PDB file of C-alpha atoms in Angstrom:
ATOM      1  CA  MET G   1      18.528 -36.881  -8.999  1.00  0.00           C
ATOM      2  CA  ARG G   2      19.792 -36.517  -5.343  1.00  0.00           C
ATOM      3  CA  LEU G   3      22.904 -38.021  -6.216  1.00  0.00           C
ATOM      4  CA  LYS G   4      23.396 -36.090  -9.403  1.00  0.00           C
ATOM      5  CA  LEU G   5      22.714 -32.703  -7.547  1.00  0.00           C
ATOM      6  CA  GLY G   6      25.291 -33.711  -4.974  1.00  0.00           C
ATOM      7  CA  PHE G   7      28.117 -34.073  -7.215  1.00  0.00           C
ATOM      8  CA  SER G   8      27.304 -30.960  -9.441  1.00  0.00           C
ATOM      9  CA  GLU G   9      26.836 -28.942  -6.211  1.00  0.00           C
ATOM     10  CA  ARG G  10      29.971 -30.183  -4.715  1.00  0.00           C
ATOM     11  CA  LYS G  11      32.378 -27.795  -6.956  1.00  0.00           C
ATOM     12  CA  ARG G  12      30.030 -24.651  -6.143  1.00  0.00           C
ATOM     13  CA  LYS G  13      30.016 -25.502  -2.108  1.00  0.00           C
ATOM     14  CA  ARG G  14      33.960 -25.747  -2.311  1.00  0.00           C
ATOM     15  CA  ALA G  15      33.990 -22.498  -4.475  1.00  0.00           C
ATOM     16  CA  LEU G  16      31.530 -20.828  -2.183  1.00  0.00           C
ATOM     17  CA  GLU G  17      33.049 -21.878   1.106  1.00  0.00           C
ATOM     18  CA  GLY G  18      36.699 -20.547  -0.374  1.00  0.00           C
ATOM     19  CA  ALA G  19      35.207 -17.195  -1.369  1.00  0.00           C
ATOM     20  CA  PHE G  20      33.369 -16.696   2.269  1.00  0.00           C
ATOM     21  CA  VAL G  21      36.854 -17.766   3.901  1.00  0.00           C
ATOM     22  CA  THR G  22      38.722 -15.130   2.144  1.00  0.00           C
ATOM     23  CA  ILE G  23      36.355 -12.425   2.448  1.00  0.00           C
ATOM     24  CA  LYS G  24      35.640 -13.310   5.883  1.00  0.00           C
ATOM     25  CA  ASN G  25      39.097 -12.984   6.991  1.00  0.00           C
ATOM     26  CA  LEU G  26      39.956  -9.361   4.865  1.00  0.00           C
ATOM     27  CA  THR G  27      36.951  -8.087   6.193  1.00  0.00           C
ATOM     28  CA  ILE G  28      38.448  -8.645  10.113  1.00  0.00           C
ATOM     29  CA  GLU G  29      41.740  -7.883   8.847  1.00  0.00           C
ATOM     30  CA  LEU G  30      40.357  -4.554   7.919  1.00  0.00           C
ATOM     31  CA  GLU G  31      37.786  -4.144  10.697  1.00  0.00           C
ATOM     32  CA  HIS G  32      39.625  -1.254  12.512  1.00  0.00           C
ATOM     33  CA  THR G  33      41.492   0.203  10.156  1.00  0.00           C
ATOM     34  CA  GLN G  34      40.932   4.130   9.047  1.00  0.00           C
ATOM     35  CA  LEU G  35      40.121   3.012   5.680  1.00  0.00           C
ATOM     36  CA  GLU G  36      36.083   3.119   5.179  1.00  0.00           C
ATOM     37  CA  ALA G  37      35.278   2.160   1.764  1.00  0.00           C
ATOM     38  CA  THR G  38      37.115  -1.038   1.080  1.00  0.00           C
ATOM     39  CA  PRO G  39      35.575  -2.628   4.468  1.00  0.00           C
ATOM     40  CA  THR G  40      31.985  -1.303   3.027  1.00  0.00           C
ATOM     41  CA  ILE G  41      32.697  -3.318   0.077  1.00  0.00           C
ATOM     42  CA  LEU G  42      33.883  -6.250   1.652  1.00  0.00           C
ATOM     43  CA  ASN G  43      30.732  -6.287   4.146  1.00  0.00           C
ATOM     44  CA  MET G  44      28.322  -6.266   1.634  1.00  0.00           C
ATOM     45  CA  ALA G  45      30.030  -9.230  -0.211  1.00  0.00           C
ATOM     46  CA  LEU G  46      30.105 -11.014   2.990  1.00  0.00           C
ATOM     47  CA  TYR G  47      26.221 -10.287   3.465  1.00  0.00           C
ATOM     48  CA  PHE G  48      25.830 -11.838   0.176  1.00  0.00           C
ATOM     49  CA  LEU G  49      28.106 -14.950   1.022  1.00  0.00           C
ATOM     50  CA  LEU G  50      25.997 -15.473   4.331  1.00  0.00           C
ATOM     51  CA  ALA G  51      22.858 -15.735   2.775  1.00  0.00           C
ATOM     52  CA  GLU G  52      24.274 -18.165  -0.433  1.00  0.00           C
ATOM     53  CA  ARG G  53      26.175 -20.302   2.571  1.00  0.00           C
ATOM     54  CA  ASP G  54      22.732 -20.720   4.381  1.00  0.00           C
ATOM     55  CA  ILE G  55      20.942 -21.345   0.982  1.00  0.00           C
ATOM     56  CA  GLN G  56      23.574 -23.832  -0.240  1.00  0.00           C
ATOM     57  CA  CYS G  57      23.471 -26.052   2.772  1.00  0.00           C
ATOM     58  CA  VAL G  58      19.708 -26.644   2.531  1.00  0.00           C
ATOM     59  CA  LYS G  59      19.062 -26.598  -1.181  1.00  0.00           C
ATOM     60  CA  ILE G  60      19.630 -30.395  -2.098  1.00  0.00           C
ATOM     61  CA  ASP G  61      17.386 -31.598   0.682  1.00  0.00           C
ATOM     62  CA  ALA G  62      14.962 -28.852  -0.126  1.00  0.00           C
ATOM     63  CA  LEU G  63      14.692 -30.213  -3.621  1.00  0.00           C
ATOM     64  CA  THR G  64      15.331 -34.362  -3.403  1.00  0.00           C
ATOM     65  CA  HIS G  65      14.622 -35.145   0.358  1.00  0.00           C
ATOM     66  CA  PRO G  66      12.400 -38.013   0.599  1.00  0.00           C
ATOM     67  CA  ASP G  67       9.749 -36.524   2.575  1.00  0.00           C
ATOM     68  CA  GLU G  68       7.476 -33.871   1.110  1.00  0.00           C
ATOM     69  CA  TRP G  69       6.979 -32.110   4.403  1.00  0.00           C
ATOM     70  CA  THR G  70      10.840 -31.809   5.053  1.00  0.00           C
ATOM     71  CA  ARG G  71      11.295 -30.387   1.542  1.00  0.00           C
ATOM     72  CA  LYS G  72       8.454 -27.785   1.628  1.00  0.00           C
ATOM     73  CA  LEU G  73       9.903 -26.935   5.253  1.00  0.00           C
ATOM     74  CA  LEU G  74      13.722 -26.203   3.669  1.00  0.00           C
ATOM     75  CA  ALA G  75      11.779 -24.457   1.073  1.00  0.00           C
ATOM     76  CA  ARG G  76       9.860 -22.003   3.156  1.00  0.00           C
ATOM     77  CA  PHE G  77      13.447 -21.590   5.036  1.00  0.00           C
ATOM     78  CA  VAL G  78      15.340 -20.746   1.528  1.00  0.00           C
ATOM     79  CA  LEU G  79      12.371 -18.701   0.771  1.00  0.00           C
ATOM     80  CA  LEU G  80      12.221 -16.630   3.802  1.00  0.00           C
ATOM     81  CA  THR G  81      15.791 -15.997   3.839  1.00  0.00           C
ATOM     82  CA  ILE G  82      15.470 -14.269   0.615  1.00  0.00           C
ATOM     83  CA  TYR G  83      11.793 -12.381   1.234  1.00  0.00           C
ATOM     84  CA  GLU G  84      13.186 -11.134   4.647  1.00  0.00           C
ATOM     85  CA  TRP G  85      16.836 -10.519   3.389  1.00  0.00           C
ATOM     86  CA  ASP G  86      17.179  -6.415   4.237  1.00  0.00           C
ATOM     87  CA  PHE G  87      20.307  -5.462   2.208  1.00  0.00           C
ATOM     88  CA  LYS G  88      18.926  -2.004   1.512  1.00  0.00           C
ATOM     89  CA  GLN G  89      20.734  -1.279   4.752  1.00  0.00           C
ATOM     90  CA  ILE G  90      24.227  -1.908   3.144  1.00  0.00           C
ATOM     91  CA  THR G  91      23.416  -0.653  -0.035  1.00  0.00           C
ATOM     92  CA  GLY G  92      22.185   2.900  -1.379  1.00  0.00           C
ATOM     93  CA  LEU G  93      24.387   5.948  -0.084  1.00  0.00           C
ATOM     94  CA  ARG G  94      26.863   3.930   1.405  1.00  0.00           C
ATOM     95  CA  LEU G  95      27.667   1.850  -1.686  1.00  0.00           C
ATOM     96  CA  LYS G  96      27.546   5.163  -3.692  1.00  0.00           C
ATOM     97  CA  ASP G  97      29.809   6.756  -1.140  1.00  0.00           C
ATOM     98  CA  ALA G  98      32.039   3.759  -1.288  1.00  0.00           C
ATOM     99  CA  LEU G  99      32.147   3.707  -5.369  1.00  0.00           C
ATOM    100  CA  ASP G 100      33.013   7.642  -4.985  1.00  0.00           C
ATOM    101  CA  THR G 101      36.073   7.205  -2.619  1.00  0.00           C
ATOM    102  CA  ILE G 102      37.618   4.592  -4.582  1.00  0.00           C
ATOM    103  CA  GLN G 103      37.141   6.200  -7.753  1.00  0.00           C
ATOM    104  CA  ALA G 104      35.863   3.495  -9.352  1.00  0.00           C
ATOM    105  CA  PRO G 105      35.379   3.634 -13.080  1.00  0.00           C
ATOM    106  CA  GLU G 106      32.229   4.188 -14.821  1.00  0.00           C
ATOM    107  CA  GLU G 107      31.995   0.425 -16.018  1.00  0.00           C
ATOM    108  CA  LEU G 108      32.853  -0.995 -12.848  1.00  0.00           C
ATOM    109  CA  ARG G 109      30.170   0.890 -10.959  1.00  0.00           C
ATOM    110  CA  ALA G 110      27.579   0.285 -13.566  1.00  0.00           C
ATOM    111  CA  SER G 111      28.344  -3.995 -13.140  1.00  0.00           C
ATOM    112  CA  ALA G 112      27.977  -3.700  -9.391  1.00  0.00           C
ATOM    113  CA  ILE G 113      24.773  -1.558  -9.646  1.00  0.00           C
ATOM    114  CA  ALA G 114      23.308  -3.418 -12.003  1.00  0.00           C
ATOM    115  CA  SER G 115      23.845  -6.752 -10.039  1.00  0.00           C
ATOM    116  CA  LEU G 116      22.133  -5.164  -7.161  1.00  0.00           C
ATOM    117  CA  ARG G 117      19.102  -4.283  -9.212  1.00  0.00           C
ATOM    118  CA  LYS G 118      18.997  -7.907 -10.283  1.00  0.00           C
ATOM    119  CA  VAL G 119      18.692  -8.767  -6.981  1.00  0.00           C
ATOM    120  CA  ARG G 120      16.060  -6.226  -5.890  1.00  0.00           C
ATOM    121  CA  ALA G 121      13.939  -7.389  -8.777  1.00  0.00           C
ATOM    122  CA  VAL G 122      14.348 -11.168  -7.628  1.00  0.00           C
ATOM    123  CA  GLN G 123      12.994  -9.660  -3.982  1.00  0.00           C
ATOM    124  CA  ARG G 124      10.352  -8.163  -5.400  1.00  0.00           C
ATOM    125  CA  LYS G 125       8.969 -11.483  -7.115  1.00  0.00           C
ATOM    126  CA  ALA G 126       9.260 -12.976  -3.869  1.00  0.00           C
ATOM    127  CA  HIS G 127       7.488 -10.481  -2.188  1.00  0.00           C
ATOM    128  CA  THR G 128       4.659 -10.375  -4.697  1.00  0.00           C
ATOM    129  CA  GLU G 129       4.347 -14.344  -5.218  1.00  0.00           C
ATOM    130  CA  PHE G 130       4.809 -15.376  -1.772  1.00  0.00           C
ATOM    131  CA  ALA G 131       3.304 -13.025   0.385  1.00  0.00           C
ATOM    132  CA  GLU G 132       0.372 -15.068   1.455  1.00  0.00           C
ATOM    133  CA  LEU G 133       2.752 -17.712   2.214  1.00  0.00           C
ATOM    134  CA  ARG G 134       5.252 -15.940   4.533  1.00  0.00           C
ATOM    135  CA  ASN G 135       2.639 -13.971   6.227  1.00  0.00           C
ATOM    136  CA  ASN G 136       0.669 -17.487   7.143  1.00  0.00           C
ATOM    137  CA  THR G 137       3.212 -19.731   8.011  1.00  0.00           C
ATOM    138  CA  ILE G 138       6.463 -17.565   9.358  1.00  0.00           C
ATOM    139  CA  ALA G 139       6.931 -18.912  12.885  1.00  0.00           C
ATOM    140  CA  HIS G 140       3.136 -20.034  12.681  1.00  0.00           C
ATOM    141  CA  ARG G 141       1.974 -16.992  13.601  1.00  0.00           C
ATOM    142  CA  ASN G 142      -1.447 -16.944  11.735  1.00  0.00           C
ATOM    143  CA  ALA G 143      -4.011 -18.525  14.210  1.00  0.00           C
ATOM    144  CA  ASP G 144      -6.064 -20.020  11.521  1.00  0.00           C
ATOM    145  CA  ALA G 145      -4.366 -23.410  11.663  1.00  0.00           C
ATOM    146  CA  LEU G 146      -5.901 -24.583   8.286  1.00  0.00           C
ATOM    147  CA  ALA G 147      -4.922 -21.373   6.238  1.00  0.00           C
ATOM    148  CA  GLN G 148      -1.382 -22.495   7.457  1.00  0.00           C
ATOM    149  CA  TYR G 149      -1.672 -25.900   5.989  1.00  0.00           C
ATOM    150  CA  ARG G 150      -3.123 -24.717   2.770  1.00  0.00           C
ATOM    151  CA  ALA G 151      -0.449 -22.203   2.183  1.00  0.00           C
ATOM    152  CA  ILE G 152       2.353 -25.297   3.013  1.00  0.00           C
ATOM    153  CA  ARG G 153       0.486 -27.604   0.763  1.00  0.00           C
ATOM    154  CA  ASN G 154       0.203 -25.635  -2.190  1.00  0.00           C
ATOM    155  CA  LEU G 155       3.869 -24.417  -1.844  1.00  0.00           C
ATOM    156  CA  ASN G 156       5.411 -24.645  -5.385  1.00  0.00           C
ATOM    157  CA  VAL G 157       8.959 -25.872  -4.748  1.00  0.00           C
ATOM    158  CA  ALA G 158       9.849 -25.774  -8.328  1.00  0.00           C
ATOM    159  CA  ARG G 159       8.979 -22.235  -8.120  1.00  0.00           C
ATOM    160  CA  VAL G 160      10.990 -21.210  -5.414  1.00  0.00           C
ATOM    161  CA  PHE G 161      13.903 -22.444  -6.518  1.00  0.00           C
ATOM    162  CA  GLU G 162      13.512 -20.490  -9.701  1.00  0.00           C
ATOM    163  CA  ILE G 163      13.596 -17.416  -7.621  1.00  0.00           C
ATOM    164  CA  VAL G 164      16.469 -19.003  -6.052  1.00  0.00           C
ATOM    165  CA  VAL G 165      18.356 -19.184  -9.374  1.00  0.00           C
ATOM    166  CA  GLU G 166      17.623 -15.444 -10.249  1.00  0.00           C
ATOM    167  CA  PHE G 167      18.641 -14.534  -6.793  1.00  0.00           C
ATOM    168  CA  TYR G 168      21.905 -16.354  -7.287  1.00  0.00           C
ATOM    169  CA  LYS G 169      22.696 -14.714 -10.876  1.00  0.00           C
ATOM    170  CA  GLY G 170      22.602 -11.128  -9.481  1.00  0.00           C
ATOM    171  CA  ALA G 171      24.309 -12.159  -6.301  1.00  0.00           C
ATOM    172  CA  ASP G 172      26.988 -13.920  -8.281  1.00  0.00           C
ATOM    173  CA  GLU G 173      27.666 -10.745 -10.742  1.00  0.00           C
ATOM    174  CA  PHE G 174      28.282  -9.102  -7.724  1.00  0.00           C
ATOM    175  CA  ILE G 175      30.647 -11.249  -6.392  1.00  0.00           C
ATOM    176  CA  GLU G 176      32.318 -11.602  -9.683  1.00  0.00           C
ATOM    177  CA  VAL G 177      33.004  -7.668  -9.695  1.00  0.00           C
ATOM    178  CA  LEU G 178      34.259  -7.762  -6.144  1.00  0.00           C
ATOM    179  CA  PRO G 179      37.972  -8.574  -7.075  1.00  0.00           C
ATOM    180  CA  GLN G 180      38.309  -5.302  -9.065  1.00  0.00           C
ATOM    181  CA  LEU G 181      36.341  -3.196  -6.639  1.00  0.00           C
ATOM    182  CA  ILE G 182      39.007  -4.338  -3.998  1.00  0.00           C
ATOM    183  CA  ALA G 183      41.776  -3.696  -6.150  1.00  0.00           C
ATOM    184  CA  GLN G 184      40.362  -0.527  -7.190  1.00  0.00           C
ATOM    185  CA  SER G 185      39.685   0.288  -3.284  1.00  0.00           C
ATOM    186  CA  ARG G 186      43.867  -0.303  -2.840  1.00  0.00           C
ATOM    187  CA  THR G 187      45.253   1.726  -5.272  1.00  0.00           C
ATOM    188  CA  ILE G 188      47.409   4.844  -4.164  1.00  0.00           C
ATOM    189  CA  SER G 189      44.854   7.413  -5.057  1.00  0.00           C
ATOM    190  CA  SER G 190      42.113   5.211  -3.350  1.00  0.00           C
ATOM    191  CA  LEU G 191      44.007   4.651  -0.263  1.00  0.00           C
ATOM    192  CA  ILE G 192      44.972   8.531  -0.001  1.00  0.00           C
ATOM    193  CA  GLY G 193      41.233   9.229  -0.608  1.00  0.00           C
ATOM    194  CA  GLN G 194      39.832   6.578   2.187  1.00  0.00           C
ATOM    195  CA  ILE G 195      42.517   8.427   4.668  1.00  0.00           C
ATOM    196  CA  GLU G 196      41.532  12.148   4.170  1.00  0.00           C
ATOM    197  CA  LYS G 197      37.739  10.972   4.204  1.00  0.00           C
ATOM    198  CA  SER G 198      38.609   9.410   7.728  1.00  0.00           C
ATOM    199  CA  ARG G 199      40.186  12.191   8.886  1.00  0.00           C
ATOM    200  CA  GLU G 200      37.409  14.569   7.739  1.00  0.00           C
ATOM    201  CA  LEU G 201      34.491  12.596   9.514  1.00  0.00           C
ATOM    202  CA  LYS G 202      36.752  12.914  12.782  1.00  0.00           C
ATOM    203  CA  VAL G 203      37.186  16.594  12.852  1.00  0.00           C
TER     204      VAL G 203
END
């Protein structure tokens, strides 16, 4: 299984790393421009990709490492990444303002918002199902050592990765609409709108 997963994940890893480098470079390139909406969209994409790269690094070992404790430790890391991932700070009004500014078509706007709703739904599942594990084992802060041990012992790694798969679906859907959002943000009307908004904010 370890060999099979390593082979199947190699292609995804290369694609993820390529997307990460591209988005990172674009984000840096536009970091100090007058534009606002385009960097906001790129920042959201990079936020997703950072979490995905972290998960990708440990996914195979979390599923197939010969040592059970190691598997569960890495599964806890993956779960904590999703559980604590505070992406509300980069969505909400910021996303709405960016979509309005670039004059995103309704269908594109709906696709972006739907993908983010899927991610939120996955995070709610993680909060509901794994709150006890998170509270007992994060940084080993619970003074009741037996409660910590039992939470770790009872961790269902397969269920964690069912949550991960759902997370990927929502994240991937957002990443898939990203090229369309970037293209829309670079239309003449969108660029003018972003520059005008930047000037208004400076007044």
